[in-house]
Structures are given as C-alpha cells and as structure tokens.
Coordinates of C-alpha atoms in Angstrom, one line a residue:
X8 CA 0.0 0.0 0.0
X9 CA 1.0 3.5 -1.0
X10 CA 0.5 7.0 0.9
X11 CA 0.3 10.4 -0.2
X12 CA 0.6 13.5 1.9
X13 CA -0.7 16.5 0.2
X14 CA 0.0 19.8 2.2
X15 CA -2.3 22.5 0.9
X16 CA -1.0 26.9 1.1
X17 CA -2.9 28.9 4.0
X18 CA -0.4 31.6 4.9
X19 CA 1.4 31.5 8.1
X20 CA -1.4 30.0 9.7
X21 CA -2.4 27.5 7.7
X22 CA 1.5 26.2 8.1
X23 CA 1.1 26.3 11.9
X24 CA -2.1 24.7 12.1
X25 CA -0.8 21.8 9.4
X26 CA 2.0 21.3 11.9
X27 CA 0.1 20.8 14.3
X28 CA -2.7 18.3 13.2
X29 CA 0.9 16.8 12.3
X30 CA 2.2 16.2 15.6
X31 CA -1.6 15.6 17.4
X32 CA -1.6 12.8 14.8
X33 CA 1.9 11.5 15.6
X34 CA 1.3 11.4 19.6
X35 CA -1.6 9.5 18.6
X36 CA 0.4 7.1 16.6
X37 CA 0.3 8.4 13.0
X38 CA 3.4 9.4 11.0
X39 CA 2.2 11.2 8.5
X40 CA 5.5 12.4 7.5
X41 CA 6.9 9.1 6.4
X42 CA 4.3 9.0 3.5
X43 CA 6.1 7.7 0.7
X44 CA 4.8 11.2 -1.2
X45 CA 5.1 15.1 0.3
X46 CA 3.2 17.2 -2.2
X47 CA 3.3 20.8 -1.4
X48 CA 1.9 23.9 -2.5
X49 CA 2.3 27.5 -1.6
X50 CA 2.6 27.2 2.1
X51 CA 2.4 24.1 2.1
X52 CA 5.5 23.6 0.3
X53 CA 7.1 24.8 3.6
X54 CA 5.4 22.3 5.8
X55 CA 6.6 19.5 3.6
X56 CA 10.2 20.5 3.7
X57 CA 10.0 21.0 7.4
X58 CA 8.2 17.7 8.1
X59 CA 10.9 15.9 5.9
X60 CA 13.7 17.5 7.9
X61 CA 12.9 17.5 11.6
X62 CA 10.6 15.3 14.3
X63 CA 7.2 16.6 14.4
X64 CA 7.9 17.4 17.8
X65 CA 10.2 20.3 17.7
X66 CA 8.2 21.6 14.8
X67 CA 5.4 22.1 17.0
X68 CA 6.9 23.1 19.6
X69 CA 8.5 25.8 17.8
X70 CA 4.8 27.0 16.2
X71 CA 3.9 27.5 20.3
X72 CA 6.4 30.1 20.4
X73 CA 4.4 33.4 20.7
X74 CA 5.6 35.6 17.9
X75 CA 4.9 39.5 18.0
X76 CA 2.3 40.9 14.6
X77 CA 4.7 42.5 12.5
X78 CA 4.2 44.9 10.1
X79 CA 0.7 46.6 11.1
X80 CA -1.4 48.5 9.3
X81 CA 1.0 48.6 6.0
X82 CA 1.3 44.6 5.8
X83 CA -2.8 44.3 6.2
X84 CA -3.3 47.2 3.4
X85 CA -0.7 45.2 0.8
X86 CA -2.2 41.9 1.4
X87 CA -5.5 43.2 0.9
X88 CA -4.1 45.3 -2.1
X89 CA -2.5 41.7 -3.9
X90 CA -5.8 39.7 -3.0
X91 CA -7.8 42.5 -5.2
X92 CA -5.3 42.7 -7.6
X93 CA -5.2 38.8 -8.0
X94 CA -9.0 38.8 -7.9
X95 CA -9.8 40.9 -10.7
X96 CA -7.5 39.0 -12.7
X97 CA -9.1 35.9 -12.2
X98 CA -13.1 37.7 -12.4
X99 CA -11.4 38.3 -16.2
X100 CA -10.1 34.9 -17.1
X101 CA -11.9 32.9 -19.0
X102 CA -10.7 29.2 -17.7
X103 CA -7.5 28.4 -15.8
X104 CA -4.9 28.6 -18.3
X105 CA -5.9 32.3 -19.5
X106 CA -6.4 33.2 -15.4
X107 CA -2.5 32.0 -15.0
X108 CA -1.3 33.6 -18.0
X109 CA -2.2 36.7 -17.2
X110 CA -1.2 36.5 -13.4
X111 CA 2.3 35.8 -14.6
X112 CA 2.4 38.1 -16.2
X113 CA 1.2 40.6 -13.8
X114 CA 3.5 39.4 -11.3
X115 CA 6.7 39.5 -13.5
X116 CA 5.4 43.1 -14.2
X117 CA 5.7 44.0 -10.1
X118 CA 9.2 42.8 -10.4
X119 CA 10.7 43.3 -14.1
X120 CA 14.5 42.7 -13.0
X121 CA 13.7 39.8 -10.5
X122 CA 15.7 42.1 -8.0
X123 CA 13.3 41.1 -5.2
X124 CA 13.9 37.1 -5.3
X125 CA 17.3 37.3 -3.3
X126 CA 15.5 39.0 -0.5
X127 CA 12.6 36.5 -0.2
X128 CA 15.0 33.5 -1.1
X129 CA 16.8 34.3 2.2
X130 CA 13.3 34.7 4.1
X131 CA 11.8 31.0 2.7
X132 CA 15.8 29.7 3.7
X133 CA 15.5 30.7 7.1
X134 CA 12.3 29.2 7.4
X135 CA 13.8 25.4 6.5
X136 CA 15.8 23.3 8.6
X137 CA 17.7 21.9 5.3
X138 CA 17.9 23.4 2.2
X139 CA 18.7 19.7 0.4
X140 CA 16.0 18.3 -1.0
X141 CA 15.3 14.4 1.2
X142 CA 16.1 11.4 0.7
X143 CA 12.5 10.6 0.5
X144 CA 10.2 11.8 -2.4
X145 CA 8.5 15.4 -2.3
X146 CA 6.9 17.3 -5.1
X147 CA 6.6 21.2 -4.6
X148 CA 4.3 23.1 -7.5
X149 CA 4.8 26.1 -8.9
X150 CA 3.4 28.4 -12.0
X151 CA 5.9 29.2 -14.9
X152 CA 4.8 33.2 -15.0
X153 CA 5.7 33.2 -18.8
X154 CA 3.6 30.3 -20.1
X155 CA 1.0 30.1 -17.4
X156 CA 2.2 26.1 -17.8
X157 CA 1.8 24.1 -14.6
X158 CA 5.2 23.1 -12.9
X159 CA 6.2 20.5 -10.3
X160 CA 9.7 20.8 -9.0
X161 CA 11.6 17.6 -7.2
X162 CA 14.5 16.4 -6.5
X163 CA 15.4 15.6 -10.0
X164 CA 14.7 18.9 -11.7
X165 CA 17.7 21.1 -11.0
X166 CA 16.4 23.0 -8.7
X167 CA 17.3 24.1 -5.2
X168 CA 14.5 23.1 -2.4
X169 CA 15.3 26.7 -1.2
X170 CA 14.0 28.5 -4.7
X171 CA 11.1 25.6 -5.3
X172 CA 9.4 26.6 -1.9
X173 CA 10.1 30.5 -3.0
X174 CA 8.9 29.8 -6.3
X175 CA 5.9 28.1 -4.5
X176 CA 4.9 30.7 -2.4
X177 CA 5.6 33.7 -4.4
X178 CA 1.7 34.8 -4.5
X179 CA 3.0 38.8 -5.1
X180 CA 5.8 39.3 -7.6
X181 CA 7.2 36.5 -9.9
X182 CA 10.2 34.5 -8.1
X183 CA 13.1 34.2 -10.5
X184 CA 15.5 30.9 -11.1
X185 CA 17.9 31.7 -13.5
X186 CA 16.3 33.0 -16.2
X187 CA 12.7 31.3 -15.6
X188 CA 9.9 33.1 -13.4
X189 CA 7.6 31.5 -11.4
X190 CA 4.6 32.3 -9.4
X191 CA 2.4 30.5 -6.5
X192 CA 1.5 26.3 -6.7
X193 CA -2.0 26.9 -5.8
X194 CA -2.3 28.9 -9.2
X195 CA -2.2 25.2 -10.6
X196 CA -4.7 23.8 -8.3
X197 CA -5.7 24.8 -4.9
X198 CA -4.6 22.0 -3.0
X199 CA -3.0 20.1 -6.3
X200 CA -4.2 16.6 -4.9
X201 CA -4.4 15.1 -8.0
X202 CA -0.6 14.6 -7.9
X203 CA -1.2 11.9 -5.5
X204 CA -2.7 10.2 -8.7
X205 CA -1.8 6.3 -8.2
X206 CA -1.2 6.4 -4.8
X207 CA -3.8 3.6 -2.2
X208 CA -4.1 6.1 0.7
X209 CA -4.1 9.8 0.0
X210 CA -4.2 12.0 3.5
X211 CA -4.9 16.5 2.6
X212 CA -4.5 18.8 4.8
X213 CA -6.3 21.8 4.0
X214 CA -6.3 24.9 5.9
X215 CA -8.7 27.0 3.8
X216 CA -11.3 24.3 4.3
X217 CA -11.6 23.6 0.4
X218 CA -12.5 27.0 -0.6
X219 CA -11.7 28.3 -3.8
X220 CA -11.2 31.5 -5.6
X221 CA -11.7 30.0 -9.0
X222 CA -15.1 29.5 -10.6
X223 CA -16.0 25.6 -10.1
X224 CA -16.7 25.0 -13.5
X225 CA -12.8 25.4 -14.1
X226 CA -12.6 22.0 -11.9
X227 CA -9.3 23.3 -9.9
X228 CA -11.4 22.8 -6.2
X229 CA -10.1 20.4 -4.0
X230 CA -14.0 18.4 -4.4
X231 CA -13.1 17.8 -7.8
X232 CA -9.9 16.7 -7.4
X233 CA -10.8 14.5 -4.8
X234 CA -13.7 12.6 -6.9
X235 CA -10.9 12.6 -9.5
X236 CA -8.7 10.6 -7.2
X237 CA -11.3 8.2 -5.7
X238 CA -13.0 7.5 -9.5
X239 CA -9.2 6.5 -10.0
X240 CA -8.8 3.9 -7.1
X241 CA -7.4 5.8 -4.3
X242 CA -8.9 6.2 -1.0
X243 CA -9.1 10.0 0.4
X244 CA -9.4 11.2 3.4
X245 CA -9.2 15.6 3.9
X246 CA -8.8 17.6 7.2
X247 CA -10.1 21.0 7.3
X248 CA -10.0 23.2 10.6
X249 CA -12.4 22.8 12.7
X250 CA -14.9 25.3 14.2
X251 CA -14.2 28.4 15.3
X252 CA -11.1 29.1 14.0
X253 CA -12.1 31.4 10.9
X254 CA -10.8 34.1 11.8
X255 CA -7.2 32.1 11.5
X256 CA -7.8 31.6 7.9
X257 CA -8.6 34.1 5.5
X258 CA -7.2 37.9 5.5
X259 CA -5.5 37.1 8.8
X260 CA -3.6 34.0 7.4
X261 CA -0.2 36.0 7.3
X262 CA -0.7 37.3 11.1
X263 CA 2.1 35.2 12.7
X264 CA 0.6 36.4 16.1
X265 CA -2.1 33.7 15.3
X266 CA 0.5 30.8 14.8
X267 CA 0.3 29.4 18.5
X268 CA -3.5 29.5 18.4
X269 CA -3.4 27.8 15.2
X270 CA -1.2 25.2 16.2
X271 CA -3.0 24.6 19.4
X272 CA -6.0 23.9 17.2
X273 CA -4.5 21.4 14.7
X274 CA -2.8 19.4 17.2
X275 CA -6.1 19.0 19.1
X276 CA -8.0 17.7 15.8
X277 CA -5.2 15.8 15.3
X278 CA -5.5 13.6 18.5
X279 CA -8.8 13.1 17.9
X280 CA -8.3 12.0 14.3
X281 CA -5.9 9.8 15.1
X282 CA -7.4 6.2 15.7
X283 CA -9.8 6.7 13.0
X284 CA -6.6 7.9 10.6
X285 CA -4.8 4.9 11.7
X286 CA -7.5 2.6 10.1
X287 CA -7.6 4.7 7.5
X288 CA -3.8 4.6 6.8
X289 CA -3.2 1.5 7.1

C-alpha cells in the first residue's frame, strides 16, 4: 500500500495549524511524515520540507512560540491590495490557463528585474531546517509566469529546495530561477491533490477548508480533485480546521501572532483523528 501526503498553502497560519494536526496525529500514533509522497503547494510547500527535515515534535513546539504581529497596518493594506489585484484577474479569465497567464504576467510586471527574489530566497531559507532536498520523495508546485504552464519541482529537476518553496509561495511578484519566473502552486490547483494520482491512501491537509477562488466549472477545487482521485482507485481522506477558527484563515492567514492558536487547534483535531486515521492509513 501506497501513501500520499498533500500539504495544501494557507499563509502562516495555515503552516502552523498543518504542523500541528501533524504532531496531534503523531502522539496518537500516526506518521504522516513518512508517507512515501510530500506534495506541497504555496505554504504548504514549507510544511513539507520541514516535516521531511525534523521530528514533528520540535516543529510544534516551535509553532507555540508566541511571535509579536509585525508589520501593522502597512502589511494588512498590501495583502489586501495583492488579494484585489489577483481577484480581478481571475473575475477576467476565461478558464485556468488564460487566469494563470495573465497572473504571470502581472506578477513578472511587479518585479521586471527579478531584483526582489534574493531578498525572499533568504526569508523562505531561514524558514527550512535543510535546504537539500530528502532522501524521500516530495513534489513542490509552482506556475511558470511566462507560459502560465503548470510546474512540479523535485529532487530531479535542477532545482534548489530553497527557490522551489520561493517559487511556490511567491503569490505577489514573480520568483526568479535563473532565467525562468515562477509564481504560486495553488495557481495550478488549490490543494494540487491530483498529484497523488496512483497512490492507495491519500491524507490533505487543507487549511482554507476547500475553498476556492476559481469559478467551479474550471474543476481546480479540491471536491473535484478528490472525486478525481477516488474515481481512479485511491482512498481519500481531507482535514479542514475545525470550528471556530475562521478568523485564523482568510485575510488574517499572514498574522504570525495567530500561529500558536493555530497550532493549538490542529494538534487538538489531530489527537482526535488519530485512531480513525490509523485505520484509515493503514
């Protein structure tokens, strides 16, 4: 049998909480992190390379840490600035494919030089534990901002772990490797489950609940993509966070203030999930 660990984005949050559910499941007796596939996106991306590099346990622990809001009023406006930037875009496109086109090629026109993807290189490096791929397999997606073409990075591609997670989570500017130009995973699908293609057990963490910003009839929501794996042979089981805990997950999801919280919450959901994951798992 064959298990898939799909890691969907959700900010700073969304990481916290993912790590958390993580480690609730582990003290419960689930590894999740010794699936035979990581697939992460956006966020996500950065789970996946932490949960390949350390125990689940000092991950979590460190998510407890309180950290200070940074930023303030400026850091709320641009957020809020990028998600009706990026909104309008899609409200234009006329299926997926046009929608990351023209993303691309928005975000490559916020950077023209790619002088900005040393500086938030350095920020995703400090976030990872090793900046090797592992030994294990892990598929990180990405956006090529040129082509609007769908791109999964691993091990075997030629690129860094370090720039695949930036490229991952670059949801403002366009991330520069080389000469290429990459923008956010979930631009590809949300949660990108359909990578797990083939595999028995598929387990998706997904901090924004499902939710989409796509119309449904482009078939890039994590419902479709989990019919799509089931119709196929594979058994699927999601987590979303549980109730109350909204106000982690949406505008807020870059607050790192709300990273303990969010933690707190997954690791709870994750004890409880635990015996009926087990069975599930295995």
């Amino acid at each position: 049998m064959t298990t898939a660990l799909v890691l969907a984005g959700g900010g700073s949050t969304g990481n916290a909480w993912s790590l958390g559910v993580a480690a609730g499941l582990a003290d419960g007796g689930l590894d999740v992190a010794a699936a035979d596939v990581l697939i992460g996106t956006s966020a996500g991306s950065t789970t996946a390379a932490q949960l390949a590099a350390l125990p689940i346990a000092e991950l979590f622990a460190a998510a407890l840490e309180p950290v200070p809001a940074r930023g303030g009023p400026a850091n709320a406006q641009a957020a809020a600035d990028n998600m009706a930037r990026t909104a309008a875009i899609i409200a234009g496109a006329e299926d997926a494919g046009d929608m990351r086109r023209h993303l691309g090629a928005a975000a490559i026109a916020l950077d023209l030089d790619g002088e900005r993807s040393a500086h938030w290189r350095s920020i995703v490096g400090r976030r990872l534990p090793e900046t090797a791929w592992p030994a294990g397999r892990m598929l990180i997606t990405a956006v090529d901002a040129r082509t609007g073409e769908p791109v999964v990075f691993d091990r075997d591609s030629g690129v860094d772990l370090a720039d695949a997670v930036a490229a991952s989570c670059s949801s403002g500017f366009a991330y520069a490797i080389g000469d290429e130009r990459y923008i956010d995973g979930g631009y590809r699908r949300n949660e990108n489950a359909d990578l797990a293609a083939g595999f028995d057990r598929v387990l998706v963490f997904s901090p924004f609940g499902g939710r989409s910003r796509h119309p449904l009839s482009w078939g890039t929501d994590l419902a479709t993509q989990v019919s799509e794996l089931r119709a196929e042979g594979s058994r699927v089981e999601v987590v979303f966070p549980g109730e109350g805990t909204a106000h982690m997950f949406g505008a807020t999801a870059m607050d790192v203030s709300l990273r303990p919280e969010a933690a707190q919450r997954g690791y709870d959901q994750g004890r409880v999930l635990a015996g009926e994951l087990i069975r599930f798992w295995a």
